[in-house]
Amino acid sequence: MAAIMSGMMIVLTLLVMVSVPGLSENSAVNPVSADISAACQASQFAEACKSSLMNTSLGSKRAGAEEIVKTAIGLSLDGVKESYRLSESLLASATDSHNFNSTVAAHYCLEAMGAAIRTFSRSGAASLGKRAEVKDGRAWMSAALTYEYDFYSAFNRLNRSDLTATIQQMNSTMTITSTALSMVAAIETYGRDMKLWRPPRTERSANSSTSETSSGYDDSIFDVHNNGVELLPNVTVSLDNTSEYSSVQAAVDGAPDFSVKVFVIHVKAGVYREIVRVPPSKTNLMLVGDGMDRTVITGSMNALQPGVGTPGSATVGVNADGFVARDIMFENSAGPEMSQAVALRVDSDLSAFHRCAIVGHQDTLYAHTLRQFYSNCRIEGTVDFIFGNAAAIFRNSTILIRPRILPSKNGETSPIAAHGRLDPGQSTGFVFDKCIINGTEQYLIDFHANPQIHKAYLGRPWKLFSRTIIMRSYIGDLIRPEGWQPWDGTFALDTLFYGESDNYGPGANVSARVAWSAQISPLAVGIYSPQTFIQADRWLPFLLSNYLN
């Protein structure tokens, strides 16, 4: 992930506001432009918003909130489709010229733009008159903006002058996507009266407030209990050739496309040395192992290998919605000297992981986009080992820091979470609830032998609006008193949100915490509950009662 360094601030904050050509002096009293002006109050880029929308069919008619928002989404989708075509052209030319780096970037951008197109298509179909669908739309738009930024970053790193126009085109697309996302957020916060709309506020915003405060909320339905219910698989994978499949990937490939029912693959105990990819068509797929330390899918790819990169290093990569895993380990065995090496990458909306181990060193879990739930899991790593821009809840899970070097007598710096929220309108963040945050046995031996040279932190800001919450969790003594680590100087310290609430243990003392972290009021913790943060009450109880218990 260091290869995607955040010294380059999110491009949206660097865009120069453009003037609005062609608007008459009487536009303030023009009801058409008044509608657009009211809607564009929600945008961080109000003038660019008005200019873009006035050049559509909205420039000649009155329009309500939903039509304006969907027009903005349509503009974003048009920009993404153009970027997809540009990626195809780059891939063709790079292949012909045997330009390896450009070929890899083009492949990655094609995947990112394909994902963005899918999320935009769903966003445009959502009914913004229904609160649940507004939340869905915001989640999908949040993902689309992340995919666009991935495209921008990949092309920008090529440092090719002939791609300048392509990068500028993506800048414009990200601006209108941010605007559409802000409008969806405004509907969620203020309703459909556009005169009330304002740009999205973060928890750090002065005088900010939320209508979603709650005290004493009951979220016990999301605690997964082991009730011994037997789960009957559709197919089975084993290494002894006694099952339908001998590889996990073959079983995934054989699963039905776009299934509306959960398709269960039982992966029997064993060590499966393979790279697994779950494409977007394999919806509602479930992997069930025989135990997180008995069924292991392991790989050793790393970001330093030619043509791999951080996302491509994942042992298991999931791009299909509704993915579920239980009683299985995802491992990247590349050593700590191999830089970024992802064990599990997740781009799956409404995905759930129960009793899973996710084990690696740097960048172990790439919770990239969309809504994710982890319960009773064990996640191990060294640096930024839970990162990405998903809305993810980690519940009743064990988070363990591993030594970066064996023996680690010279010390190391080990931040756990590196959340990558790019825009204040994105409904993303990491929530650690009722977790154990500690070190592996070897790390704790080294730490207690010389605590001053082993510096562990709850997290650091990968992107400008990084958001991480630790609540009702045990925090071990390995966590530094200041709690949180800067990324680079003062980057993101005024815009991030790092909050703690009702934690315990020797590392939970907040008296010496950095000034840019916060203590969350009991009246506000409900914002980070599963039902509010990832709308889990609409989809998770079914999985809990039928597949995860």
XYZ file of C-alpha atoms in Angstrom:
549
model
C 0.000 0.000 0.000
C 2.956 2.300 0.495
C 3.215 2.127 -3.284
C -0.062 4.055 -3.389
C 1.361 6.623 -1.014
C -0.922 9.267 0.247
C 1.625 12.044 -0.047
C -0.488 12.664 -3.094
C -3.633 14.017 -1.440
C -6.930 13.039 -2.882
C -7.241 14.853 -6.147
C -10.708 16.162 -5.395
C -9.316 18.570 -2.848
C -6.854 19.935 -5.397
C -9.319 20.660 -8.166
C -9.634 24.308 -9.077
C -13.155 25.641 -9.041
C -14.248 26.543 -12.526
C -16.320 29.554 -13.468
C -19.785 29.024 -14.850
C -19.977 30.319 -18.394
C -23.164 31.252 -20.064
C -25.356 31.991 -17.051
C -27.266 35.231 -17.407
C -27.396 37.964 -14.823
C -31.022 37.007 -14.236
C -30.191 33.377 -13.449
C -30.815 34.015 -9.754
C -34.524 34.449 -10.492
C -34.687 31.789 -13.206
C -36.624 28.911 -11.601
C -34.692 26.360 -13.668
C -31.281 27.545 -12.541
C -32.687 28.099 -9.050
C -33.474 24.378 -8.823
C -29.968 23.487 -9.910
C -28.380 26.081 -7.639
C -30.297 24.711 -4.674
C -29.222 21.150 -5.434
C -25.614 22.194 -5.968
C -25.487 23.593 -2.439
C -24.811 19.993 -1.451
C -21.636 19.827 -3.519
C -18.118 20.722 -2.454
C -17.762 22.005 -6.022
C -20.913 24.089 -6.375
C -19.893 26.133 -9.410
C -18.656 23.121 -11.361
C -21.871 21.352 -10.367
C -24.070 24.129 -11.758
C -22.065 24.355 -14.966
C -22.303 20.617 -15.598
C -26.020 20.306 -14.872
C -27.039 23.421 -16.828
C -25.494 21.796 -19.908
C -27.887 18.851 -19.654
C -31.626 18.647 -20.293
C -32.083 20.126 -16.817
C -30.991 23.474 -18.215
C -34.353 23.910 -19.915
C -36.876 22.593 -17.397
C -37.847 22.466 -13.750
C -36.658 19.394 -11.880
C -37.004 17.823 -8.481
C -34.379 16.307 -6.243
C -34.463 12.770 -7.620
C -34.235 13.828 -11.263
C -31.318 16.142 -10.558
C -29.445 13.485 -8.604
C -29.999 10.857 -11.273
C -28.849 13.268 -13.957
C -25.625 13.805 -12.015
C -25.231 10.030 -11.677
C -25.756 9.721 -15.429
C -23.004 12.253 -16.093
C -20.675 10.274 -13.856
C -21.562 7.053 -15.622
C -20.832 8.656 -18.993
C -17.408 9.702 -17.730
C -16.649 6.233 -16.396
C -17.675 4.604 -19.675
C -15.314 6.942 -21.507
C -12.538 6.006 -19.078
C -13.279 2.348 -19.740
C -12.855 2.946 -23.472
C -9.587 4.791 -22.829
C -8.364 1.844 -20.769
C -9.183 -0.511 -23.626
C -7.215 1.691 -26.025
C -4.256 1.860 -23.659
C -4.305 -1.910 -23.231
C -4.274 -2.465 -26.989
C -1.405 -0.041 -27.596
C 0.577 -1.264 -24.585
C 0.205 -4.867 -25.707
C 1.352 -4.014 -29.228
C 4.381 -2.115 -27.915
C 5.151 -4.711 -25.202
C 4.939 -1.998 -22.530
C 4.609 -4.163 -19.439
C 3.799 -1.445 -16.874
C 1.145 0.137 -19.073
C -0.401 -3.253 -19.783
C -0.721 -3.991 -16.076
C -2.173 -0.526 -15.359
C -4.678 -0.853 -18.195
C -5.870 -4.252 -16.963
C -6.307 -2.848 -13.454
C -8.166 0.219 -14.719
C -10.482 -1.905 -16.851
C -11.412 -3.877 -13.752
C -11.909 -0.700 -11.702
C -14.057 0.972 -14.352
C -16.086 -2.204 -14.823
C -16.805 -2.195 -11.090
C -17.688 1.509 -11.215
C -20.118 0.937 -14.083
C -21.872 -1.801 -12.109
C -22.223 0.373 -9.012
C -23.428 3.373 -11.016
C -26.033 1.237 -12.753
C -27.423 0.154 -9.393
C -27.285 3.700 -8.028
C -29.247 5.042 -10.974
C -31.929 2.399 -10.474
C -32.375 3.082 -6.757
C -35.515 4.863 -5.599
C -34.350 7.910 -3.696
C -37.782 8.233 -2.142
C -37.104 5.251 0.111
C -34.663 5.699 2.978
C -33.249 2.191 2.649
C -32.509 2.690 -1.031
C -30.941 6.078 -0.324
C -28.479 4.315 1.977
C -27.844 1.714 -0.712
C -27.246 4.426 -3.277
C -24.786 6.185 -1.002
C -22.879 2.938 -0.400
C -22.664 2.214 -4.119
C -21.676 5.785 -5.022
C -18.998 5.662 -2.326
C -17.556 2.588 -4.012
C -17.747 4.147 -7.471
C -15.707 7.150 -6.354
C -13.086 4.804 -4.906
C -12.826 2.915 -8.197
C -12.417 6.194 -10.063
C -9.603 7.201 -7.747
C -7.964 3.825 -8.334
C -8.052 4.568 -12.071
C -6.596 8.023 -11.518
C -3.796 6.674 -9.310
C -2.861 3.855 -11.676
C -2.631 6.132 -14.711
C -0.883 8.891 -12.787
C 1.847 6.508 -11.608
C 2.735 5.716 -15.217
C 4.037 9.304 -15.487
C 3.289 9.488 -19.213
C 2.648 12.854 -20.842
C 0.348 11.269 -23.437
C -2.041 10.301 -20.626
C -2.491 13.857 -19.322
C -5.844 14.307 -21.056
C -7.047 10.956 -19.711
C -6.126 11.916 -16.162
C -7.816 15.311 -16.539
C -10.933 13.606 -17.854
C -11.009 11.427 -14.740
C -10.572 14.538 -12.576
C -13.761 15.913 -14.081
C -15.557 12.614 -13.604
C -14.538 12.437 -9.950
C -15.831 15.967 -9.422
C -19.300 15.146 -10.697
C -19.294 11.804 -8.851
C -18.429 13.593 -5.621
C -21.298 15.970 -6.378
C -23.794 13.168 -7.011
C -22.629 11.414 -3.845
C -23.033 14.620 -1.835
C -26.572 15.025 -3.148
C -27.478 11.485 -2.106
C -25.982 12.212 1.316
C -28.043 15.422 1.474
C -31.262 13.506 0.792
C -30.351 11.109 3.594
C -29.590 13.943 6.024
C -31.981 16.760 5.058
C -34.686 15.132 2.969
C -35.846 16.122 -0.509
C -36.202 19.872 0.108
C -33.162 21.073 -1.842
C -33.192 24.491 -0.182
C -31.975 22.748 2.985
C -29.113 20.886 1.345
C -25.538 21.499 2.443
C -22.199 19.800 1.712
C -21.569 16.630 3.709
C -20.216 17.131 7.199
C -17.903 14.837 9.053
C -17.753 14.094 12.752
C -14.960 16.671 12.931
C -17.027 19.444 11.340
C -17.703 22.416 13.560
C -21.219 22.400 14.948
C -22.022 19.238 13.034
C -24.953 17.164 14.158
C -26.662 13.972 13.145
C -30.199 12.704 13.324
C -28.888 9.179 13.836
C -27.815 9.449 17.441
C -28.911 6.648 19.705
C -28.443 5.574 23.256
C -28.656 2.069 24.587
C -29.391 0.515 21.207
C -29.885 -3.255 21.130
C -27.557 -4.929 18.656
C -27.443 -8.346 20.284
C -29.030 -9.911 17.206
C -25.682 -9.477 15.473
C -23.761 -11.599 17.969
C -23.102 -14.944 16.327
C -23.517 -17.980 18.568
C -22.350 -21.512 17.942
C -25.560 -23.527 17.969
C -24.298 -26.527 16.035
C -26.625 -26.174 13.038
C -25.384 -28.414 10.224
C -24.860 -26.730 6.867
C -25.398 -28.855 3.766
C -23.047 -27.894 0.912
C -23.878 -27.786 -2.773
C -20.398 -29.038 -3.699
C -17.269 -30.121 -1.850
C -13.555 -29.519 -2.369
C -10.875 -31.842 -1.020
C -7.227 -32.605 -1.675
C -7.669 -36.382 -1.707
C -9.795 -36.548 -4.873
C -12.837 -37.820 -2.975
C -14.965 -34.771 -3.821
C -16.327 -33.042 -6.902
C -13.382 -30.647 -6.941
C -9.755 -30.667 -5.862
C -9.222 -26.899 -6.087
C -11.165 -23.994 -4.640
C -10.953 -21.984 -7.862
C -12.461 -24.833 -9.874
C -15.388 -24.994 -7.455
C -15.880 -21.231 -7.693
C -15.803 -21.421 -11.485
C -18.428 -24.164 -11.385
C -20.845 -22.201 -9.207
C -23.934 -20.732 -10.911
C -23.735 -17.192 -12.231
C -25.820 -14.445 -10.622
C -27.384 -16.807 -8.111
C -30.080 -15.336 -5.884
C -29.660 -18.209 -3.435
C -26.586 -18.918 -1.343
C -24.417 -21.517 -3.091
C -22.332 -23.353 -0.500
C -18.872 -24.756 -1.244
C -17.458 -26.958 1.519
C -13.663 -26.838 1.511
C -12.425 -29.782 3.532
C -9.448 -29.551 5.870
C -6.115 -29.099 4.139
C -3.697 -26.506 2.826
C -4.768 -25.252 -0.603
C -1.858 -23.533 -2.316
C -3.642 -21.490 -4.938
C -4.776 -18.037 -5.932
C -8.557 -17.663 -5.920
C -10.629 -15.034 -7.687
C -14.393 -14.697 -7.232
C -15.635 -12.678 -10.233
C -18.669 -10.362 -10.109
C -20.956 -12.988 -11.640
C -20.574 -15.406 -8.696
C -23.055 -13.690 -6.393
C -24.155 -15.182 -3.056
C -21.279 -17.630 -2.911
C -20.240 -19.168 0.411
C -16.996 -20.929 1.340
C -17.196 -23.163 4.413
C -14.091 -24.769 5.853
C -13.499 -27.231 8.681
C -11.955 -24.639 10.988
C -9.903 -21.475 10.659
C -6.682 -23.383 11.390
C -7.636 -26.557 9.491
C -8.795 -25.284 6.098
C -6.181 -22.913 4.700
C -6.019 -21.127 1.347
C -2.493 -19.778 1.025
C -0.447 -17.853 -1.517
C 2.770 -15.862 -1.491
C 2.389 -13.126 -4.099
C 3.585 -9.626 -3.234
C 3.412 -6.130 -4.673
C 7.091 -6.093 -5.670
C 6.618 -8.834 -8.234
C 6.401 -7.542 -11.827
C 2.824 -7.065 -12.907
C 1.276 -7.787 -9.525
C 0.799 -4.632 -7.431
C -0.941 -4.497 -4.079
C -4.490 -5.511 -5.181
C -3.144 -8.278 -7.381
C -1.097 -9.777 -4.568
C -4.228 -11.069 -2.818
C -4.380 -14.790 -2.205
C -8.172 -14.546 -2.417
C -9.896 -11.669 -4.192
C -13.674 -11.276 -4.026
C -15.589 -9.099 -6.504
C -19.046 -10.682 -6.185
C -21.760 -9.337 -3.903
C -23.182 -11.415 -1.073
C -19.988 -13.398 -0.465
C -19.881 -15.384 2.783
C -17.018 -17.328 4.387
C -16.900 -19.409 7.550
C -14.308 -21.526 9.364
C -11.476 -20.927 6.923
C -8.060 -19.238 6.804
C -6.940 -16.817 4.106
C -3.152 -16.490 4.204
C -0.385 -14.692 2.373
C 2.866 -16.360 3.364
C 5.181 -13.759 1.810
C 7.546 -12.693 4.553
C 7.695 -9.242 6.145
C 10.600 -8.324 3.886
C 8.353 -8.626 0.797
C 6.439 -5.345 1.274
C 2.689 -5.350 0.554
C 1.227 -8.852 0.378
C -2.555 -9.157 0.691
C -4.181 -12.322 2.049
C -7.794 -11.289 1.341
C -9.186 -8.481 -0.828
C -12.919 -7.814 -0.585
C -15.032 -5.801 -3.048
C -18.309 -7.457 -2.091
C -21.408 -5.645 -0.923
C -23.271 -7.247 1.982
C -20.461 -9.730 2.614
C -19.852 -11.603 5.861
C -16.956 -13.531 7.397
C -17.361 -15.687 10.500
C -14.674 -17.595 12.374
C -12.152 -16.819 9.654
C -8.421 -16.265 10.078
C -6.833 -13.649 7.822
C -3.069 -13.891 8.163
C -0.208 -11.994 6.567
C 2.277 -9.237 7.275
C 1.903 -5.852 5.558
C -1.578 -5.169 4.106
C -3.112 -8.460 5.234
C -6.779 -7.528 4.698
C -7.729 -5.166 1.881
C -11.312 -4.239 2.771
C -11.503 -2.223 -0.418
C -15.117 -1.152 -0.953
C -18.777 -1.638 0.000
C -20.381 -3.082 3.158
C -18.652 -5.886 5.059
C -19.129 -7.700 8.384
C -16.484 -9.741 10.231
C -17.393 -11.712 13.354
C -15.276 -13.929 15.594
C -12.373 -13.625 13.176
C -8.626 -13.481 13.782
C -6.613 -10.976 11.760
C -2.810 -10.885 11.981
C -0.276 -8.567 10.408
C 2.493 -6.041 10.866
C 1.825 -2.718 9.111
C -1.472 -1.207 7.896
C -2.760 -4.749 7.921
C -6.421 -3.769 7.825
C -6.786 -1.154 5.086
C -9.105 0.027 2.331
C -12.198 2.178 1.920
C -15.007 -0.199 2.836
C -17.713 0.318 5.415
C -16.609 -2.623 7.553
C -17.543 -3.765 11.037
C -15.218 -6.084 12.953
C -17.067 -7.653 15.846
C -15.938 -10.023 18.583
C -12.728 -10.457 16.618
C -9.083 -10.739 17.620
C -6.620 -8.324 16.026
C -2.985 -9.356 16.513
C 0.216 -7.525 15.644
C 3.043 -9.765 14.452
C 6.785 -9.033 14.631
C 8.076 -7.357 11.480
C 11.495 -8.964 11.778
C 12.507 -12.104 13.639
C 13.981 -11.607 16.097
C 12.556 -8.099 16.395
C 15.128 -6.842 18.858
C 15.690 -3.612 16.956
C 12.076 -2.562 17.280
C 9.441 -1.582 14.759
C 6.458 0.694 14.171
C 3.187 -1.147 13.654
C -0.051 0.737 12.863
C -3.062 -1.573 12.591
C -5.756 0.185 10.541
C -5.257 2.458 7.538
C -8.652 3.555 6.343
C -8.841 5.275 2.970
C -11.963 7.442 2.866
C -11.457 9.979 0.091
C -14.506 12.202 0.400
C -16.684 13.360 3.313
C -19.766 12.104 1.496
C -18.562 8.517 1.508
C -20.387 6.347 4.048
C -17.268 4.313 4.775
C -15.116 3.564 7.793
C -13.784 0.796 10.010
C -15.605 -0.054 13.244
C -13.980 -2.404 15.758
C -16.623 -3.458 18.277
C -16.079 -5.842 21.188
C -12.713 -6.883 19.785
C -9.397 -7.886 21.351
C -6.467 -5.786 20.141
C -3.153 -7.298 21.129
C -0.005 -8.946 19.800
C 0.969 -12.472 18.897
C 2.842 -14.438 21.534
C 6.201 -13.706 19.887
C 5.436 -10.005 19.498
C 4.480 -9.675 23.160
C 7.664 -11.445 24.250
C 9.725 -8.963 22.232
C 7.608 -6.017 23.347
C 7.832 -6.748 27.050
C 11.591 -7.270 26.760
C 12.000 -3.669 25.530
C 8.698 -1.738 25.278
C 10.250 1.547 24.156
C 11.452 0.293 20.768
C 8.223 -1.469 19.761
C 5.654 1.139 18.742
C 2.156 -0.109 17.998
C -0.772 2.143 17.078
C -4.483 1.679 16.497
C -4.181 3.210 13.058
C -3.065 6.029 10.793
C -4.782 8.019 8.008
C -4.177 6.578 4.555
C -6.466 9.132 2.897
C -7.802 12.574 3.726
C -11.082 11.614 5.439
C -9.912 8.388 7.071
C -12.397 7.078 9.657
C -11.809 4.409 12.315
C -13.775 3.704 15.493
C -12.755 1.450 18.390
C -15.558 0.677 20.845
C -16.238 -1.765 23.680
C -12.906 -3.455 22.960
C -9.936 -4.721 24.943
C -6.754 -2.819 24.065
C -3.498 -4.396 25.193
C -0.522 -2.611 26.684
C 1.403 -2.750 23.399
C -0.603 0.211 22.043
C 1.238 3.485 22.580
C -0.393 5.990 24.980
C -0.955 8.440 22.102
C -3.014 5.744 20.394
C -2.845 6.923 16.795
C 0.006 7.629 14.374
C 0.209 10.415 11.751
C 0.752 9.325 8.165
C 2.976 12.150 6.972
C 3.302 15.309 9.027
C -0.071 16.999 9.433
C -1.731 15.215 6.506
C -5.433 14.545 7.227
C -5.188 15.468 10.899
C -7.921 18.105 10.517
C -10.256 15.957 8.426
C -9.962 12.377 9.710
C -12.132 10.914 12.444
C -10.600 8.513 14.935
C -12.967 7.780 17.786
C -12.966 5.575 20.868
C -15.740 4.617 23.261
C -16.039 2.379 26.313
C -12.831 0.420 25.761
C -10.895 -1.343 28.499
C -7.481 -2.844 29.146
C -4.048 -1.290 29.770
C -3.925 0.326 26.333
C -7.366 1.922 26.624
C -6.299 4.827 28.835
C -7.072 7.912 26.742
C -5.427 10.553 28.933
C -2.416 10.821 26.608
C -4.219 10.332 23.292
C -3.338 12.612 20.367
C -5.408 15.784 20.224
C -6.823 14.888 16.817
C -8.574 11.755 18.083
C -11.929 11.855 19.861
C -13.950 10.210 22.569
C -17.386 9.267 21.283
C -20.397 10.265 23.327
C -22.743 7.466 24.416
C -25.409 9.366 22.469
C -23.488 8.891 19.234
C -22.295 5.285 19.333
C -25.472 4.109 17.610
C -24.193 5.704 14.408
C -21.621 2.906 14.259
C -23.973 0.022 15.012
C -24.356 -2.681 12.340
C -27.923 -1.648 11.559
C -27.013 1.982 10.984
C -23.496 1.798 9.580
C -23.910 -1.102 7.132
C -27.716 -1.554 7.225
C -27.123 -5.049 8.624
C -30.663 -5.438 9.950
C -31.841 -5.814 6.341
C -29.538 -8.661 5.314
C -27.407 -10.089 8.113
C -30.058 -11.814 10.308
C -30.882 -14.175 7.435
C -27.222 -15.183 7.135
C -26.824 -15.462 10.893
C -29.768 -17.794 11.328
C -29.216 -19.919 8.240
C -25.517 -19.950 7.420
C -23.211 -18.463 10.038
C -24.381 -20.132 13.237
